[in-house]
Short mmCIF file of C-alpha atoms and ligand atoms in Angstrom, two decimals:
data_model
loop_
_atom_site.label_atom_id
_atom_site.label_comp_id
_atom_site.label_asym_id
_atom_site.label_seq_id
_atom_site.Cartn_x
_atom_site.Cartn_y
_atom_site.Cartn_z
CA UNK A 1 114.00 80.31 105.36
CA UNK A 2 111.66 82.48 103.88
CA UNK A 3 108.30 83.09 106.50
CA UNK A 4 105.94 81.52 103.28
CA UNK A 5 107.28 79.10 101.41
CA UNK A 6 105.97 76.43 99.58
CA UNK A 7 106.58 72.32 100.54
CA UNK A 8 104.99 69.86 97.10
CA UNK A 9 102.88 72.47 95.85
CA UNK A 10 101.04 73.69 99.16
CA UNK A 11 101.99 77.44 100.73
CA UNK A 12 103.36 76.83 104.12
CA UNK A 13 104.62 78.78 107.19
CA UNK A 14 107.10 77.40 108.81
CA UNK A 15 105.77 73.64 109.28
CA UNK A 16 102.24 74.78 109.66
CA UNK A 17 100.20 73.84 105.83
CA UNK A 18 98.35 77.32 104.97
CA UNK A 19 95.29 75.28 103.84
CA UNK A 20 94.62 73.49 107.37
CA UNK A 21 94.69 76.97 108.90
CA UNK A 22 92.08 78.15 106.64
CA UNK A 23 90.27 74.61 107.58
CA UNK A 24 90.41 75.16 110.81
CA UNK A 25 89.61 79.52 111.36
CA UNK A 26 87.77 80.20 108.23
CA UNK A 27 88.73 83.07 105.46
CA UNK A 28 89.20 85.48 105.27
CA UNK A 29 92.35 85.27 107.73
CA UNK A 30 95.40 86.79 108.58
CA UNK A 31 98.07 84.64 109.04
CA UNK A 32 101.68 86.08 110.51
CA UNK A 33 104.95 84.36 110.96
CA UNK A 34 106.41 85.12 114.39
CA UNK A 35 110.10 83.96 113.12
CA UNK A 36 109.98 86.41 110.13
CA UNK A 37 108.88 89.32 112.36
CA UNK A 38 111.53 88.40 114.84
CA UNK A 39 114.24 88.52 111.99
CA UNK A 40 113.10 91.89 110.40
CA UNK A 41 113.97 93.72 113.69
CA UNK A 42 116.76 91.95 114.51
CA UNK A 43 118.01 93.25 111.12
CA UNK A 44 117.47 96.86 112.52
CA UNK A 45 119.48 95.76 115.78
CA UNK A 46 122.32 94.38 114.09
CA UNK A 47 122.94 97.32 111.33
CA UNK A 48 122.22 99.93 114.50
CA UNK A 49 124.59 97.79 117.16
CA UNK A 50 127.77 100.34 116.90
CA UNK A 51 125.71 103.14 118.02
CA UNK A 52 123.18 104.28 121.05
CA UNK A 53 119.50 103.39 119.51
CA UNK A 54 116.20 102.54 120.23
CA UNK A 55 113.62 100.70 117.43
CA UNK A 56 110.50 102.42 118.50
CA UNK A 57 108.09 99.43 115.98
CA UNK A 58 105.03 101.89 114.42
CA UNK A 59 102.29 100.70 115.87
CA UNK A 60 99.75 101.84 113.40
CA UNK A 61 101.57 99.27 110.70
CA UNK A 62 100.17 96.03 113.22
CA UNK A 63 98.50 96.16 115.98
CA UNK A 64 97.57 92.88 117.57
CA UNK A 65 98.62 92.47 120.86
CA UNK A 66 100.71 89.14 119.87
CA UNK A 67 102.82 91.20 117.61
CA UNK A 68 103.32 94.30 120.18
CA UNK A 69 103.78 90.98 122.57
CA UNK A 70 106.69 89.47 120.28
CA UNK A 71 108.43 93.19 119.77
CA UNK A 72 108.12 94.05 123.01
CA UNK A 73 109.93 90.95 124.08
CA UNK A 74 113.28 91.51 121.90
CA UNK A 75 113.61 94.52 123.68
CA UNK A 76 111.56 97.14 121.25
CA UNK A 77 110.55 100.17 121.67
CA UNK A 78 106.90 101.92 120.55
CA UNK A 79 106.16 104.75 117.98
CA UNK A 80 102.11 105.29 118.85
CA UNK A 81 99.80 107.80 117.13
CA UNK A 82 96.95 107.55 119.71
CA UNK A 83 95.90 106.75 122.95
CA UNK A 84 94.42 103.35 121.76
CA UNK A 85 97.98 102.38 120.62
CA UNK A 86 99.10 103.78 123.93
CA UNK A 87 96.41 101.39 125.79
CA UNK A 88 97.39 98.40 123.07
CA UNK A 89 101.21 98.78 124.19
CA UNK A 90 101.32 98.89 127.59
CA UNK A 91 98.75 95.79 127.65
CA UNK A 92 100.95 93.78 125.45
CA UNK A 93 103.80 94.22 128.19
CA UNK A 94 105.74 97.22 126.40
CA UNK A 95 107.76 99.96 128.30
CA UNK A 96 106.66 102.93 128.82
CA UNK A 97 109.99 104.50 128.35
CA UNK A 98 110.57 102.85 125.39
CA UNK A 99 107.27 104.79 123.88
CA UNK A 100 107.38 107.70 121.63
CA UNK A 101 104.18 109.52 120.84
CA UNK A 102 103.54 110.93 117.40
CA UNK A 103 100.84 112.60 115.18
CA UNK A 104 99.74 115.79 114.27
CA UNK A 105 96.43 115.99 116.40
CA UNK A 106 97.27 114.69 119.88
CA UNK A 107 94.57 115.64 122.20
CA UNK A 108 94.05 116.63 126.04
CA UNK A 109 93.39 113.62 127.19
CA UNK A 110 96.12 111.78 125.15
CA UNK A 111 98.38 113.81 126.64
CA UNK A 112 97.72 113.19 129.67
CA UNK A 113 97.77 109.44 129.76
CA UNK A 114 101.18 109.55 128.12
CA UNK A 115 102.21 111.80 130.76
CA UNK A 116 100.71 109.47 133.48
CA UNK A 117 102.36 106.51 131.74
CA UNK A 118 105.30 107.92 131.77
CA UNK A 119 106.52 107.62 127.78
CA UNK A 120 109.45 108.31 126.75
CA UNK A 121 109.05 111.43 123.90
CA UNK A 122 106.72 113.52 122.92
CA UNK A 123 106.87 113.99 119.01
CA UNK A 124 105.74 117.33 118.94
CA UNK A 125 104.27 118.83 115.50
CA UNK A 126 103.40 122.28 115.50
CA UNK A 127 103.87 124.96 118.35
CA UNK A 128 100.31 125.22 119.67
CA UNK A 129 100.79 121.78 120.47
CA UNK A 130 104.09 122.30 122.75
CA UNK A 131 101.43 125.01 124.80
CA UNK A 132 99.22 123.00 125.12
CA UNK A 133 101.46 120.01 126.06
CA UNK A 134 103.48 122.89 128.28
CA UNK A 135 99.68 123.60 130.02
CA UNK A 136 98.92 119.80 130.35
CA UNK A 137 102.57 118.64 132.06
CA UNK A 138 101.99 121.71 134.35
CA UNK A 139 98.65 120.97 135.29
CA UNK A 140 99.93 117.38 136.21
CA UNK A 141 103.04 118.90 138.04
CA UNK A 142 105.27 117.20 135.49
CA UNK A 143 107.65 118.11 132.63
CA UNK A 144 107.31 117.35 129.28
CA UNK A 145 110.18 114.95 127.24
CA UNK A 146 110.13 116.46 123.96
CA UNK A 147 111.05 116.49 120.35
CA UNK A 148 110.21 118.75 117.59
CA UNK A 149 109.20 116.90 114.08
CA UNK A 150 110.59 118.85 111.37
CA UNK A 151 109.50 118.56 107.93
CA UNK A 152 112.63 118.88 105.73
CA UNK A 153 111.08 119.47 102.74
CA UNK A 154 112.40 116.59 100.66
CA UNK A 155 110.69 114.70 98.19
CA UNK A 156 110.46 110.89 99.58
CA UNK A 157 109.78 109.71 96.23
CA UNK A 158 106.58 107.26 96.79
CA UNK A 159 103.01 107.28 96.66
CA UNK A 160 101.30 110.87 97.16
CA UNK A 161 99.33 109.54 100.19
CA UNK A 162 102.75 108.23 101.98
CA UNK A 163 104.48 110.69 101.38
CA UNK A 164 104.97 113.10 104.57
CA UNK A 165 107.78 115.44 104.26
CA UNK A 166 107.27 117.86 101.62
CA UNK A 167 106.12 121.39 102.55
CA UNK A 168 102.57 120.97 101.00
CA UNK A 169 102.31 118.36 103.61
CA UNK A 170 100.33 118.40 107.12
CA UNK A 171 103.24 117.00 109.27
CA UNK A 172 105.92 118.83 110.85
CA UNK A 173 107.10 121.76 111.65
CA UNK A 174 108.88 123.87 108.84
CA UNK A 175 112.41 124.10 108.59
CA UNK A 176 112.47 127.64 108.62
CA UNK A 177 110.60 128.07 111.76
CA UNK A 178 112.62 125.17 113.59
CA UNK A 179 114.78 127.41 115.33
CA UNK A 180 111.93 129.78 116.64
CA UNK A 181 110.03 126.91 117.69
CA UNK A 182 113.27 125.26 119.95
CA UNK A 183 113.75 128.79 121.36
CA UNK A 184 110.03 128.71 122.51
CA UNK A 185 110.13 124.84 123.60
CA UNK A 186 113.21 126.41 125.85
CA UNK A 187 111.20 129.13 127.29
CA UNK A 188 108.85 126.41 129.10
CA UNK A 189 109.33 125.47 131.74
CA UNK A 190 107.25 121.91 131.96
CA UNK A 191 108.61 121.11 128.58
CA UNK A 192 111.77 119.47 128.18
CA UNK A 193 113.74 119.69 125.18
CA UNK A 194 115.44 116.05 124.23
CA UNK A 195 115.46 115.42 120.30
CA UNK A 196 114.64 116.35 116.91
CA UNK A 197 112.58 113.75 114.47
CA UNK A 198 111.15 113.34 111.09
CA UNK A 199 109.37 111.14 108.80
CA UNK A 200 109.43 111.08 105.50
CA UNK A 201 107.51 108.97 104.02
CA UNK A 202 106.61 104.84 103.52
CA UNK A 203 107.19 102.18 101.45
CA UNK A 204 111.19 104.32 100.25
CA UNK A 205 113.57 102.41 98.58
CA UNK A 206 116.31 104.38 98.00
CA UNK A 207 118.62 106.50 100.52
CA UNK A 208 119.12 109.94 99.15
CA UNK A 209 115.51 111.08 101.03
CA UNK A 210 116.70 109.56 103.87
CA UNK A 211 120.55 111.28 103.39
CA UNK A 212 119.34 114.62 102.82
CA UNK A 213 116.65 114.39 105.67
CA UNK A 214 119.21 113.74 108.43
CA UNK A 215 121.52 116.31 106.85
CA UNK A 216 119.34 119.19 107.43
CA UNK A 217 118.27 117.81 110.33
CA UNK A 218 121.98 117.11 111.51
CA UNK A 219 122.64 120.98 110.35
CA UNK A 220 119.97 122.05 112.59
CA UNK A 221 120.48 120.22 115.93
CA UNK A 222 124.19 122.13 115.24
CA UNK A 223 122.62 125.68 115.19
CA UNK A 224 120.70 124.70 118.12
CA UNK A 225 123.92 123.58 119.78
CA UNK A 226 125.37 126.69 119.17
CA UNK A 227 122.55 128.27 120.70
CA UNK A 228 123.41 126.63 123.94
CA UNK A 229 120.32 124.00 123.52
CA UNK A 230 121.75 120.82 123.57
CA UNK A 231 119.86 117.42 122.38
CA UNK A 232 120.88 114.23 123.34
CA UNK A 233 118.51 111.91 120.45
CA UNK A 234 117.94 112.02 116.99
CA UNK A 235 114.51 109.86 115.91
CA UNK A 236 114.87 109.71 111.92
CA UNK A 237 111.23 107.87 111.22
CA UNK A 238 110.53 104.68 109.58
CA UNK A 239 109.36 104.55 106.04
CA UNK A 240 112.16 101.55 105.27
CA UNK A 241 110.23 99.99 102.17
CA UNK A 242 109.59 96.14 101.33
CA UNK A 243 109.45 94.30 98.10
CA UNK A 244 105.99 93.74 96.84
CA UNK A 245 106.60 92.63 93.62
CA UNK A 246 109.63 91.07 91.77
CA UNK A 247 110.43 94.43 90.15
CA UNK A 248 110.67 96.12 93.85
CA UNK A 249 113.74 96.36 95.44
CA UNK A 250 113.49 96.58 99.53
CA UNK A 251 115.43 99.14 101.39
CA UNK A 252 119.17 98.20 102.32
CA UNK A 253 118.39 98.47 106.22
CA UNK A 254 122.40 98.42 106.62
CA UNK A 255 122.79 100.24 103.85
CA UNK A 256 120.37 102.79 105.72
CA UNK A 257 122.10 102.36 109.03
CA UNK A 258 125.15 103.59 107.43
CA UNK A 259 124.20 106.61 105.75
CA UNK A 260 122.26 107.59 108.87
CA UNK A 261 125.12 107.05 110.91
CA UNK A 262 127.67 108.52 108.61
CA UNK A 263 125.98 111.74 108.56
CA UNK A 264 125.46 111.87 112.72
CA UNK A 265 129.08 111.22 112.42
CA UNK A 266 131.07 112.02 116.18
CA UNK A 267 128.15 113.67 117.83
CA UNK A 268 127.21 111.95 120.60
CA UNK A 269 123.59 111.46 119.65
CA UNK A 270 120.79 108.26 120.44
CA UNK A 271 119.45 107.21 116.95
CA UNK A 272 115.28 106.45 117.33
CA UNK A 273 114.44 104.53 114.23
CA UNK A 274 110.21 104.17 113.57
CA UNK A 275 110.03 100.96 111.25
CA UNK A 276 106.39 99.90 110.75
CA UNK A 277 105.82 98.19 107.58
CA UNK A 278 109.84 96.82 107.06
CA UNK A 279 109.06 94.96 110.38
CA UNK A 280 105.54 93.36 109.88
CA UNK A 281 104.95 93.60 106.15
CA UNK A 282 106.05 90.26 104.70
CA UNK A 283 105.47 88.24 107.79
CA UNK A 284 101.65 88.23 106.55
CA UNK A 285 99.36 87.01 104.08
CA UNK A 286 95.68 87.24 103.70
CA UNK A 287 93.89 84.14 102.83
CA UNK A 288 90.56 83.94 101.05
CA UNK A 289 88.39 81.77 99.24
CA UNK A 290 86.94 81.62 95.83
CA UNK A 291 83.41 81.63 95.61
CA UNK A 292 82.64 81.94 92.13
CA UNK A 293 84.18 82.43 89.03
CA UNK A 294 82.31 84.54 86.15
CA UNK A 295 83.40 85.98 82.50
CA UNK A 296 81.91 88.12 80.34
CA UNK A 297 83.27 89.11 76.55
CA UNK A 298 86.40 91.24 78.35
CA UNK A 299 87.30 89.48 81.56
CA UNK A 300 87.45 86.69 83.80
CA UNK A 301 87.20 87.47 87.73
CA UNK A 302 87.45 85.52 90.40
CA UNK A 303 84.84 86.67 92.84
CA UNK A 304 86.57 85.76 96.56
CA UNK A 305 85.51 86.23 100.45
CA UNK A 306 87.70 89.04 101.23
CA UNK A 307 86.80 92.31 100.09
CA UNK A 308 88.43 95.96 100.50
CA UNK A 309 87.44 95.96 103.90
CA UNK A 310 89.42 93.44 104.76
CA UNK A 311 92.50 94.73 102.84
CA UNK A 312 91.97 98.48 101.59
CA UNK A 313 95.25 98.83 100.06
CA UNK A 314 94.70 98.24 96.46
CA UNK A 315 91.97 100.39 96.32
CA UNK A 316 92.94 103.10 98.07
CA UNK A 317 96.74 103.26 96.95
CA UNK A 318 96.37 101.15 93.82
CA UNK A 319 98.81 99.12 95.58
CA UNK A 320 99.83 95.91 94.25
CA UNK A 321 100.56 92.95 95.98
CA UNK A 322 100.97 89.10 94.66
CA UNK A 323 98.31 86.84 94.40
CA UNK A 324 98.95 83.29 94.20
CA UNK A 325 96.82 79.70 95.29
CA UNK A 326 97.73 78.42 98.37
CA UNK A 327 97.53 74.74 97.02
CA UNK A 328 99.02 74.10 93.83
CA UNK A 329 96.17 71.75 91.70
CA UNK A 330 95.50 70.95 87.82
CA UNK A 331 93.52 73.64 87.00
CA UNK A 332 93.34 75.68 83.66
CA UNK A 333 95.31 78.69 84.17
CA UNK A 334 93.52 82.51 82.94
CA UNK A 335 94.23 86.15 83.68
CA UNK A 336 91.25 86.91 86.39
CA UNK A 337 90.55 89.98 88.42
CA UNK A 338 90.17 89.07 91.61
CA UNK A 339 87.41 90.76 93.31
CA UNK A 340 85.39 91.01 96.96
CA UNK A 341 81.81 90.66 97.21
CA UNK A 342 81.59 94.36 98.27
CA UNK A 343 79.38 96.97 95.54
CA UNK A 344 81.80 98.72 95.02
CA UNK A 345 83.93 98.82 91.75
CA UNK A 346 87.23 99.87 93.37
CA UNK A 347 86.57 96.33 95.55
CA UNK A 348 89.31 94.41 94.30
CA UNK A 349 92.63 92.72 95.48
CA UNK A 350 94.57 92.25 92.25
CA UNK A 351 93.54 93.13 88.58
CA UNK A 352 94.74 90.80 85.72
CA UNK A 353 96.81 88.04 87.44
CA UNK A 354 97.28 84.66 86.12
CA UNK A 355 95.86 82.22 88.26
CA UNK A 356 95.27 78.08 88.02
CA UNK A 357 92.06 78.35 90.40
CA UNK A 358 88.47 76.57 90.72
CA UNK A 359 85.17 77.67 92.90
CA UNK A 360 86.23 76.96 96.47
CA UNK A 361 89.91 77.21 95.72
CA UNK A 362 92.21 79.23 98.35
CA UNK A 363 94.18 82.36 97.19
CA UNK A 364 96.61 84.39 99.41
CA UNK A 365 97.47 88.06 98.91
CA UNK A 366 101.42 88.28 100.57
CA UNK A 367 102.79 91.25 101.78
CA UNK A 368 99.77 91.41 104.15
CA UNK A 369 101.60 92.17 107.38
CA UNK A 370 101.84 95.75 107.23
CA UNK A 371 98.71 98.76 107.03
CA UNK A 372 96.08 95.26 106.40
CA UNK A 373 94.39 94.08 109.29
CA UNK A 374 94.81 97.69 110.55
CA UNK A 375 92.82 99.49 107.91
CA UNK A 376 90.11 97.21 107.88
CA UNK A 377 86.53 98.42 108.38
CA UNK A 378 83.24 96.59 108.81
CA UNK A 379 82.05 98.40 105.56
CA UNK A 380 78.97 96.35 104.64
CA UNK A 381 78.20 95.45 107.57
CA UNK A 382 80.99 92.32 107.52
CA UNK A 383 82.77 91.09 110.27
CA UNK A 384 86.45 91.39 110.34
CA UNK A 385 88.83 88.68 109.81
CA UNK A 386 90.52 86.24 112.32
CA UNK A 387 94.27 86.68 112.38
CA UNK A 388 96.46 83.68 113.48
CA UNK A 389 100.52 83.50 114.29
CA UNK A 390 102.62 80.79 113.28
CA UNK A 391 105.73 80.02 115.10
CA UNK A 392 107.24 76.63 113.95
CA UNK A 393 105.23 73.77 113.90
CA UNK A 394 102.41 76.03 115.78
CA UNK A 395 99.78 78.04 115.55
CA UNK A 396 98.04 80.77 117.72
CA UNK A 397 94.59 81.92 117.22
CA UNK A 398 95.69 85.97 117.94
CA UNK A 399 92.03 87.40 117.22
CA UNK A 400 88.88 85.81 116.44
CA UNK A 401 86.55 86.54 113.78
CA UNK A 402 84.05 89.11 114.49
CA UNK A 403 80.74 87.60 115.49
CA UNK A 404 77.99 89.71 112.78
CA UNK A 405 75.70 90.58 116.22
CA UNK A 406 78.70 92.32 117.90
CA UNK A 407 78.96 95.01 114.67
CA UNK A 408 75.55 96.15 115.56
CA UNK A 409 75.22 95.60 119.65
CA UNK A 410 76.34 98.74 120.49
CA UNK A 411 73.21 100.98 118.56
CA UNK A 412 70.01 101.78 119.74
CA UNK A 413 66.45 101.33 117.81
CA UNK A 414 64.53 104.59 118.65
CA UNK A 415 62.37 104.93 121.29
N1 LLP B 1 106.61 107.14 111.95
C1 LLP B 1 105.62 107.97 111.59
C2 LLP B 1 105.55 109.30 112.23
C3 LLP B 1 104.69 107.60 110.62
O1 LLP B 1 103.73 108.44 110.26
C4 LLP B 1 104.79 106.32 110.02
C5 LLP B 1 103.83 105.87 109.01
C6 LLP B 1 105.82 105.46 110.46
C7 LLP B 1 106.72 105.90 111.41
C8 LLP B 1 106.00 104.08 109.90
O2 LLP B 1 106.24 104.07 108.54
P1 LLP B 1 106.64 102.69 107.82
O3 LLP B 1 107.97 102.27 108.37
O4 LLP B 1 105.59 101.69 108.14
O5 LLP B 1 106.67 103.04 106.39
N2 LLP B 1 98.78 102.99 105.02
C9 LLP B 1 99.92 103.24 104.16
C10 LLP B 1 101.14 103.63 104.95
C11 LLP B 1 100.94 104.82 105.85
C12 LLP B 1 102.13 105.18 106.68
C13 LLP B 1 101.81 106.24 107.69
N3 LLP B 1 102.89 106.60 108.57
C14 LLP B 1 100.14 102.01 103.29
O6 LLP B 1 99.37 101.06 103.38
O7 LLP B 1 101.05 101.97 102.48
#
């Protein structure tokens, strides 16, 4: 069963009515599907069971503790990007040693609390990061686990802003100076060497990017094998995309699994995999209200309570994701834009959609699992949304809603 479906005209998840939840917490709101969330991973278990792996779940795509709580439970490991993901992980019951760090700018004092913590990788980006990881480890009277990102230099084929591993690109280390880079990871001795990783990009549907990235990257753990510097894991990145709109196709995770695995072939080699989105994406929606309807001689819009802050997405990205009512009534259907109360023109959720709504109607944006609640500011000065997780015939209040006070408490009026 799919995690929203709808039961005589109203939107429901699992047996919980969408319409009572937004009764009950307000809108806007983030509802998940625990189910749903469950499945999308196990789908990454199943197509990875014939070889060594770990699913290290990218933090950054979903980070509420009852999410990192339901992952963590199956098993999952942790792709984290700060030390507030770090802090978010380990209080949601996640392993350590199931925890890979990644991101270009890791600082001192991340460092160190991974070390403390005990994770299991470094993903190390450029080489004045493995000194200074080398300096930190040594300081702590520890080594290092390590793996060097590579950026392959292939063209992931999606949105400029998700897109990672071409050369013009921050991320990574260049292929070309791989090799010095291993040879200088060698040399130290707090840092030790374990894997190779990439990332691509998000939101890729097809598998050549992912082919030709685990190639080269295949063709390079070789050379270094030749060298004498042997790894024992290969972490290929997430980027596995979802369907957002009926022309989308989603990513073939066993489809994926193969090619990956095909081009590892015999070497004995543990497969990370850094899903974000494929895992959290369509377990969500974002509910919101309509609060008034206006025209003018071009357009209708539907003016609703959630706003970009709230889901930044289409904005930023021009990213589209479905609209539809979350009750099914007699209403006169028209093409509206819906927009946010924020004064902004860019504030919008969906342009031109065709819609059966009144004032005070609900709407829900799908797809709203993955980079929503996440990327949400308090632009505005508004309070971010409650999220709630549905799991059968129940319902968990995961966050609250922001109390308006608490956005300002911690500034000072001058003396
Ligand atoms: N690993 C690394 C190193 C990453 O940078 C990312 C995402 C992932 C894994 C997970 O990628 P996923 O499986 O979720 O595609 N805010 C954008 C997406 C940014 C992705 C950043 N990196 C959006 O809303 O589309």
């Amino acid at each position: 069963m799919k995690p929203f479906h709808r039961q005589s005209g109203s939107l429901m998840s699992d047996q919980v009515r969408c319409s009572d939840l937004a009764e009950e917490f307000g809108t806007p709101l983030y509802v998940y599907n625990r189910r749903a969330i469950e499945q999308a991973w196990q789908e990454f278990a199943t197509a990875l069971q014939d070889s060594s792996h770990l699913i290290c779940y990218a933090v950054k795509a979903n980070s509420n503790l009852a999410i990192l709580d339901t992952l963590a439970r199956l098993g999952s490991g942790f792709d984290i990007v700060s030390l507030g993901e770090l802090k978010r992980v380990l209080a949601a019951g996640g392993k350590p040693e199931k925890i890979v760090f990644s991101g270009v700018g890791k600082n001192t004092r991340e460092m160190a609390a991974a070390l403390e913590a005990g994770i299991r990788c470094f993903n190390v980006e450029s080489v004045s990061e493995l000194e200074r990881l080398a300096e930190v480890a040594s300081a702590h009277g520890v080594t290092a686990p390590v793996s060097l990102r590579i950026n392959p230099d292939v063209d992931a084929q999606t949105h400029p802003y998700i897109s990672t591993g071409l050369k013009e690109n921050k991320f990574g280390i260049n292929m070309g100076d791989a090799l010095q880079a291993y040879r200088r990871a060698q040399e130290l001795s707090s840092i030790d060497v374990q894997g190779i990783d990439c990332h691509i990009g998000s939101q890729l549907t097809t598998l050549e990017p992912y082919a030709d990235a685990v190639a080269l990257l295949v063709g390079m753990i070789d050379t270094l094998s030749a060298e004498g510097i042997h790894l024992s894991h290969i972490d290929v990145g997430g980027g596995q995309g979802i369907r957002y709109s009926a022309d989308d196709e989603s990513l073939d995770v066993q489809a994926w699994a193969r090619c990956v695995q095909s081009a590892i072939g015999e070497r004995d080699l543990q497969i990370l995999v850094e899903p974000g989105r494929y895992i959290v994406g369509q377990a969500g929606i974002l509910m919101t209200r309509v609060e008034y309807l206006k025209s003018n001689e071009d357009r209708h819009f539907a003016v609703v309570d959630a706003a970009m802050n709230d889901l930044i997405r289409p904005a930023l990205y021009s990213a589209w994701q479905e609209i539809e009512e979350v009750e099914t009534l007699e209403r006169e259907a028209r093409v509206y834009d819906v927009v946010g109360p924020i004064c902004e023109s860019a504030d919008f959720l969906g342009k031109q959609r065709t819609l059966s709504i009144a004032e005070n109607d609900l709407l829900c944006v799908r797809s709203s699992g993955a980079y929503a609640f996440v990327m949400s500011s308090n632009y505005n000065t508004r309070p971010r949304a409650a999220e709630v997780m549905v799991e059968g015939e129940k319902f968990f209040l995961v966050r609250s809603r922001e109390e308006t006070e608490a956005l300002f408490a911690q500034e000072f009026l001058l003396p």
